[in-house]
mmCIF file of C-alpha atoms in Angstrom:
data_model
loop_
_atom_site.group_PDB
_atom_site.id
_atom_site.type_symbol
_atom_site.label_atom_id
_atom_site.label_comp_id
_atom_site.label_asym_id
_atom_site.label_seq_id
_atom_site.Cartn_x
_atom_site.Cartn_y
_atom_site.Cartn_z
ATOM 1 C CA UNK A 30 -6.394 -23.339 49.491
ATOM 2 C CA UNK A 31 -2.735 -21.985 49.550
ATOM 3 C CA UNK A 32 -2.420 -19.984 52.892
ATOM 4 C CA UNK A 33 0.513 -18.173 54.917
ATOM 5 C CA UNK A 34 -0.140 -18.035 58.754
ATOM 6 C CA UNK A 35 2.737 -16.246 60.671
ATOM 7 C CA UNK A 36 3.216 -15.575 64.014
ATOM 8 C CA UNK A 37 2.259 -13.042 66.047
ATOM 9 C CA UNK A 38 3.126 -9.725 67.034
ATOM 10 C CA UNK A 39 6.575 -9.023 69.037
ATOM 11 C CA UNK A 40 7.985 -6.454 71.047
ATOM 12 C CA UNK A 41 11.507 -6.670 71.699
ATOM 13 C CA UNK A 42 14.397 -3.936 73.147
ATOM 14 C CA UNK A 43 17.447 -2.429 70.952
ATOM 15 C CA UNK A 44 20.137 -4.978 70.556
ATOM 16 C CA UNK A 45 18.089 -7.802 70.835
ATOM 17 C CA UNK A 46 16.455 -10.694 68.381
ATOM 18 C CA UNK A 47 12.917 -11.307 66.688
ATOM 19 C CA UNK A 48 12.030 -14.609 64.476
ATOM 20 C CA UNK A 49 9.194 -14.994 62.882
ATOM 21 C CA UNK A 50 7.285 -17.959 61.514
ATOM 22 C CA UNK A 51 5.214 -18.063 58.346
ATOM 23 C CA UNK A 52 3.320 -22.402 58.011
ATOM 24 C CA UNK A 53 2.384 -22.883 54.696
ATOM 25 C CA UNK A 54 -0.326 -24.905 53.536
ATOM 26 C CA UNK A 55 -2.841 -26.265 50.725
ATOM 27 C CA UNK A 56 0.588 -26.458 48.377
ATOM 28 C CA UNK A 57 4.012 -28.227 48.363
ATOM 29 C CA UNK A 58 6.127 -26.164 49.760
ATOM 30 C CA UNK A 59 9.207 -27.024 48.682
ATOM 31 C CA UNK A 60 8.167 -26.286 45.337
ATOM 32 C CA UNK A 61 8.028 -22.346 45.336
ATOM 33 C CA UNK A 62 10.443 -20.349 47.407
ATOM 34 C CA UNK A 63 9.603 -17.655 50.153
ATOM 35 C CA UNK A 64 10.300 -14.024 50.435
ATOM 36 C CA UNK A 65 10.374 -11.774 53.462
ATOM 37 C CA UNK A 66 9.316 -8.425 52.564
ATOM 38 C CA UNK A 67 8.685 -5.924 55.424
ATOM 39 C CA UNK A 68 6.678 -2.159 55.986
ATOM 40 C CA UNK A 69 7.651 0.630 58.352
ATOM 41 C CA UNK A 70 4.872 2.519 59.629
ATOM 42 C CA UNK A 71 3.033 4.641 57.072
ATOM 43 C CA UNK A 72 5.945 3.790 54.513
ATOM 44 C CA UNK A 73 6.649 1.333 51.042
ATOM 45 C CA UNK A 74 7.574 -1.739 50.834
ATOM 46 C CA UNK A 75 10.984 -3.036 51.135
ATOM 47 C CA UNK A 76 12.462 -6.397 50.407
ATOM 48 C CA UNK A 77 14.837 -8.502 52.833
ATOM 49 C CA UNK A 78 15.532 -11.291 51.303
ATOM 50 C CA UNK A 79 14.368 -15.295 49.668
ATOM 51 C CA UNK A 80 15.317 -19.049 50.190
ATOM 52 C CA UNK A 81 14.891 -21.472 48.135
ATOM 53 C CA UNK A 82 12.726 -23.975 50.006
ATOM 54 C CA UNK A 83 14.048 -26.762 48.201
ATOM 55 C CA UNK A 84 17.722 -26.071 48.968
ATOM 56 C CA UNK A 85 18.031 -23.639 51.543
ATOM 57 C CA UNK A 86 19.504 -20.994 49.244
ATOM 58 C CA UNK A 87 19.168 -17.591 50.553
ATOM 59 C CA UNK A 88 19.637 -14.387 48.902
ATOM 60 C CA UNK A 89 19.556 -11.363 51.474
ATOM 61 C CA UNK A 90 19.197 -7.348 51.133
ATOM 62 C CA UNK A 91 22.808 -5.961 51.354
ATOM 63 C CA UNK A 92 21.769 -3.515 53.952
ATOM 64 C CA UNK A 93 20.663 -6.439 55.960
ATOM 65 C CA UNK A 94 23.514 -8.640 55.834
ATOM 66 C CA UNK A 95 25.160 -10.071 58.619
ATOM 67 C CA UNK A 96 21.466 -9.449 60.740
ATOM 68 C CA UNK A 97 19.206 -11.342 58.851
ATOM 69 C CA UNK A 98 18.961 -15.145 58.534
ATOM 70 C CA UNK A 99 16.610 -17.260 56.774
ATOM 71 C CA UNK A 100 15.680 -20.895 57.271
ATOM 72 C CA UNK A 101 13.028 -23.502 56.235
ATOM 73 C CA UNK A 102 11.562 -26.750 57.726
ATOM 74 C CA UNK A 103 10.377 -28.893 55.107
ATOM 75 C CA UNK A 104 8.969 -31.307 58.055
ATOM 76 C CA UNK A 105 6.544 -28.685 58.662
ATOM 77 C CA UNK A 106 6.276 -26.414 56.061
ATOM 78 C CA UNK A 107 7.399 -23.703 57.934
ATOM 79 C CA UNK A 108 9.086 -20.591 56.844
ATOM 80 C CA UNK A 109 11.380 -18.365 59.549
ATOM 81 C CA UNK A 110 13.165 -15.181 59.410
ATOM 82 C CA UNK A 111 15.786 -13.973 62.036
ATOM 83 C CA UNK A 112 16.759 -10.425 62.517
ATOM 84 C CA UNK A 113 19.446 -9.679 64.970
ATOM 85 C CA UNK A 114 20.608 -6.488 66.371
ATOM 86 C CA UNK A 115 17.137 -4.695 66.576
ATOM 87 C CA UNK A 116 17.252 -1.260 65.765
ATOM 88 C CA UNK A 117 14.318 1.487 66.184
ATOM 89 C CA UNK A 118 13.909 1.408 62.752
ATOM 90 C CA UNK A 119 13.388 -2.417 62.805
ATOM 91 C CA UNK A 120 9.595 -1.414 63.640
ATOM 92 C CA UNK A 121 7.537 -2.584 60.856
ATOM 93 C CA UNK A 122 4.919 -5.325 59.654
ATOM 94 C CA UNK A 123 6.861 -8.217 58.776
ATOM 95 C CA UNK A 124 5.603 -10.491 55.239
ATOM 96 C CA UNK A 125 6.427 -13.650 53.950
ATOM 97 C CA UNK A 126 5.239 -14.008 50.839
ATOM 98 C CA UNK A 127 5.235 -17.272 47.982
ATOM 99 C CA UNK A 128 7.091 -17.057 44.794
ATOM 100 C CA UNK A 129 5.141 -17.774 41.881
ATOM 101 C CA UNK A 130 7.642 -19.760 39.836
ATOM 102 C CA UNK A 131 10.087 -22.475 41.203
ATOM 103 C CA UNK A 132 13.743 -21.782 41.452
ATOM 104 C CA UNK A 133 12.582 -17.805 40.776
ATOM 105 C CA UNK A 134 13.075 -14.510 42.524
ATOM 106 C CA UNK A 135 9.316 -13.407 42.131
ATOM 107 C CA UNK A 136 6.652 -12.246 41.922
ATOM 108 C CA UNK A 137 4.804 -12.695 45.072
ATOM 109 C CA UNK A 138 1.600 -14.456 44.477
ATOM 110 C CA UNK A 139 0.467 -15.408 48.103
ATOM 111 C CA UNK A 140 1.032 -13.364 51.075
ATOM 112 C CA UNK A 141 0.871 -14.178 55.070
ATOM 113 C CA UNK A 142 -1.069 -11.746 57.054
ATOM 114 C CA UNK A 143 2.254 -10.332 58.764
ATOM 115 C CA UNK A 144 3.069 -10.067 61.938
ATOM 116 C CA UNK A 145 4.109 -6.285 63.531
ATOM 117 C CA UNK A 146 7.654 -6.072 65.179
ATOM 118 C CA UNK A 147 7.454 -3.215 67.568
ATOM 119 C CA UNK A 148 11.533 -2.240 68.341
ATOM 120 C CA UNK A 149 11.572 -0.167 71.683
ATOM 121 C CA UNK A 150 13.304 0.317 75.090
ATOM 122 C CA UNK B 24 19.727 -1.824 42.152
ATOM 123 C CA UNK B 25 17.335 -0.774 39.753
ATOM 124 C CA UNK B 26 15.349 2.165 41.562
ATOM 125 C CA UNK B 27 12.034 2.252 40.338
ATOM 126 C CA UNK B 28 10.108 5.437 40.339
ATOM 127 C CA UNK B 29 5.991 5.527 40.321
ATOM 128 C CA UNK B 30 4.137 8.325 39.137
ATOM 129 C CA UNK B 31 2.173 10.536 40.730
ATOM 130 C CA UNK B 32 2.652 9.812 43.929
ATOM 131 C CA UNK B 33 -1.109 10.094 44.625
ATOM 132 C CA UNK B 34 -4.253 10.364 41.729
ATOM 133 C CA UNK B 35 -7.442 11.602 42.708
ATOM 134 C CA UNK B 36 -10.440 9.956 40.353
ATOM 135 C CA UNK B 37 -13.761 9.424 40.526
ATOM 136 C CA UNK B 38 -15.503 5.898 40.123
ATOM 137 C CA UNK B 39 -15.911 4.986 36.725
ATOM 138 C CA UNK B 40 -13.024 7.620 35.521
ATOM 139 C CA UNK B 41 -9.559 5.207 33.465
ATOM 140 C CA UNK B 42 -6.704 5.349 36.073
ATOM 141 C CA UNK B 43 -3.010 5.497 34.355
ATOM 142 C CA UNK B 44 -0.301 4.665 37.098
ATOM 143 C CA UNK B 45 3.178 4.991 36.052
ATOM 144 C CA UNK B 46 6.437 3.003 37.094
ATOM 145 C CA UNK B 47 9.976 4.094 35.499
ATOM 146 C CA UNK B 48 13.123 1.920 35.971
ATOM 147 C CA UNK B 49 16.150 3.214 36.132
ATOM 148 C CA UNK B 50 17.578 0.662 33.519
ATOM 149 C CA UNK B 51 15.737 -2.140 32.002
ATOM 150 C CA UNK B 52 13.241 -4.523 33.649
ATOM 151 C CA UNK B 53 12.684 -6.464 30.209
ATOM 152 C CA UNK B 54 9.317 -8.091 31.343
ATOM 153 C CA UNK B 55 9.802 -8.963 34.625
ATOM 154 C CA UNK B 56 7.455 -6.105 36.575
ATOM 155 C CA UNK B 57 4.901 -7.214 38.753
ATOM 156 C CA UNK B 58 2.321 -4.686 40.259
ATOM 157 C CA UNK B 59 0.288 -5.050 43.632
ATOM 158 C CA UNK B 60 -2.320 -3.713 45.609
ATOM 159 C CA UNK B 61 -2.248 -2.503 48.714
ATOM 160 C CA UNK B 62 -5.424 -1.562 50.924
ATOM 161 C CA UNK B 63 -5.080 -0.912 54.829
ATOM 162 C CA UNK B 64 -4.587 -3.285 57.249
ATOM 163 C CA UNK B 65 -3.951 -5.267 55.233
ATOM 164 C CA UNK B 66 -1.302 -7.733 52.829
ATOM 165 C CA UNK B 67 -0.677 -6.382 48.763
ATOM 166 C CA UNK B 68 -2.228 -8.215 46.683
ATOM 167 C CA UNK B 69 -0.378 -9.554 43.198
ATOM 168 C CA UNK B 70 -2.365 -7.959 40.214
ATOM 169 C CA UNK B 71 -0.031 -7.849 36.983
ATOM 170 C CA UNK B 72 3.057 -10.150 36.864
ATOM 171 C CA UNK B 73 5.505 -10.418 33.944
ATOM 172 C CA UNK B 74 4.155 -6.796 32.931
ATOM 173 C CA UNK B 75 1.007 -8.033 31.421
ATOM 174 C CA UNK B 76 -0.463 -11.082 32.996
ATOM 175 C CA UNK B 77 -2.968 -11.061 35.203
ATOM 176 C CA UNK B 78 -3.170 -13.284 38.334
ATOM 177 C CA UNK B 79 -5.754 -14.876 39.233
ATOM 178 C CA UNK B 80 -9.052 -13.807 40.068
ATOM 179 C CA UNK B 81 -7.701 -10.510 38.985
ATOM 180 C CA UNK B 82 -10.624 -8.411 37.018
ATOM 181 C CA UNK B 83 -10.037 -7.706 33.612
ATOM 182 C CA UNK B 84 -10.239 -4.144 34.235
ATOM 183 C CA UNK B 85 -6.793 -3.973 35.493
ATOM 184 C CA UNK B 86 -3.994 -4.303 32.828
ATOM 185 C CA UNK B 87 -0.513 -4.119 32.539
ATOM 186 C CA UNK B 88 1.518 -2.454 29.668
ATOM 187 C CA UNK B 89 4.867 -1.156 28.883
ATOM 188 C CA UNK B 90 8.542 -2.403 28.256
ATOM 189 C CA UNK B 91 12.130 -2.024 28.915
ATOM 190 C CA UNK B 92 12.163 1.411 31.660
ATOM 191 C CA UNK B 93 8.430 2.381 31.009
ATOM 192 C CA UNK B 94 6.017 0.582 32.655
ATOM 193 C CA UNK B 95 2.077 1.046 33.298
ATOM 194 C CA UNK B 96 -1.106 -0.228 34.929
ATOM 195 C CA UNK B 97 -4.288 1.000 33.769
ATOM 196 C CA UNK B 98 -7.345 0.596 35.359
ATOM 197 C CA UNK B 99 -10.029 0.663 32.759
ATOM 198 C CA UNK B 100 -13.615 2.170 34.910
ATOM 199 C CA UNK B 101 -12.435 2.591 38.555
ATOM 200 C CA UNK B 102 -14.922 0.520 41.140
ATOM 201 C CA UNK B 103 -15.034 1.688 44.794
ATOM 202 C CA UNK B 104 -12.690 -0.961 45.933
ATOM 203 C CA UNK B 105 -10.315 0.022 43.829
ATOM 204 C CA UNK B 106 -8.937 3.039 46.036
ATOM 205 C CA UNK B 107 -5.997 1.832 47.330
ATOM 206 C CA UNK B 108 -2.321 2.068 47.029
ATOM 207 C CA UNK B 109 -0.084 0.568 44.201
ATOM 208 C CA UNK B 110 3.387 -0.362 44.152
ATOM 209 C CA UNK B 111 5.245 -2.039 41.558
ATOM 210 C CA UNK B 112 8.052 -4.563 41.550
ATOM 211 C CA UNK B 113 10.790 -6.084 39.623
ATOM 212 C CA UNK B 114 12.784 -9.472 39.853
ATOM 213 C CA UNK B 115 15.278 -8.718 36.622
ATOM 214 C CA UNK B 116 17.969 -8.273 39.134
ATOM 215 C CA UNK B 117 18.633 -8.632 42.366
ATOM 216 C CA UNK B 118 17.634 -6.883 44.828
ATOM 217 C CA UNK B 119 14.280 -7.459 44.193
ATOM 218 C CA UNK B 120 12.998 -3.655 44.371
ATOM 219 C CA UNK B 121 9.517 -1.817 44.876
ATOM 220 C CA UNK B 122 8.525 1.253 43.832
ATOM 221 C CA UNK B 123 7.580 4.135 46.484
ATOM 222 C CA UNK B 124 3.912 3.457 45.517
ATOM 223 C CA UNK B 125 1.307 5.651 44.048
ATOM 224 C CA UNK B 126 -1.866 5.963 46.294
ATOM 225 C CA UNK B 127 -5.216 6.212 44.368
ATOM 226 C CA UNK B 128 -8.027 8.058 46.472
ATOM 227 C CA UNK B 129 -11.246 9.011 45.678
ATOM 228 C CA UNK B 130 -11.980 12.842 44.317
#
């Protein structure tokens, strides 16, 4: 069965870094692209960004440019999302999340469990 | 970006009652709205994609409707697991965008 396992949860000071992972499995993963699609506390969800996993494409949230980075490693089926410069209102439940189609933007058919990013000095 | 807007913010119903959530698009989304649920804890789940289509293992009482700005999920006879929040979603353009979510509770 198709499942998302991503790492787990991080606390980390202003200024610095967080990656997560998100391992695929039960599909071929470089047939659908990822998402990364994250939650503050008590709040909606907001996207961050997708890569193709077929071609390393990435497409990021403006506001997250230039702080973000997203990579793949077809050799494990593994999924990872960089945020730099950790802000206080970085805190939030990080997602991956499986596009349904290949070579599409969405939607999201399969989710990880996420992984909580606590930002804090 | 195409701000989506979901109405009301929260609906109180009682099992069995039709539930009629409402997402508006600031321009159009053609087909490509996708609508997920949302329970504590835990990941959203994909319900509706490409407006009308469930996914799967979705229950038939959950549909999708609507077109172009207009968009809607009805639930047909609410079940207890069905209290949750709902957010819906569009990939016409990039950014991808959600709406703020509408949460359903029980009256």
């Amino acid at each position: 069965q198709v499942q998302l396992v991503q790492s787990g949860a991080e606390v980390k000071k202003p200024g610095a870094s967080v990656k997560v992972s998100c391992k695929a499995s039960g599909y071929s993963f470089t047939r659908y692209p990822i998402s990364w699609v994250r939650q503050a506390p008590g709040q909606g969800l907001e996207w961050m960004g997708w890569i193709g996993t077929h071609n390393g494409k990435t497409n990021y949230a403006q506001r997250l440019q230039g702080r973000v980075t997203m990579t793949t490693d077809s050799s494990t089926s593994t999924a990872y999302m960089e945020l730099r410069s950790l802000r206080p209102d970085d805190t939030a439940v990080y997602y991956c999340a499986r596009v349904l189609y290949y070579d599409s933007s969405g939607p999201f058919d399969y989710w990880g469990q996420g992984t909580l990013v606590t930002v804090s000095s | 970006e195409i701000v989506l807007t979901q109405s009301p913010a929260t609906l109180s119903l009682s099992p069995g009652e039709r539930a009629t959530l409402s997402c508006r698009a600031s321009q159009s989304v053609r087909s490509y709205l996708a609508w997920y649920q949302q329970k504590p804890g835990q990941a959203p789940r994909l319900l509706i994609y490409d407006t009308s289509n469930r996914a799967t293992g979705i229950p038939t009482r959950f549909s999708g409707s609507g077109s172009g700005t207009d968009l809607t999920l009805t639930i047909s006879s609410l079940e207890p697991e069905d209290f949750a929040v709902y957010y819906c979603q569009q990939r016409t353009n990039w950014p991808i965008t959600f709406g703020q979510g509408t949460r359903l509770e029980i009256k």
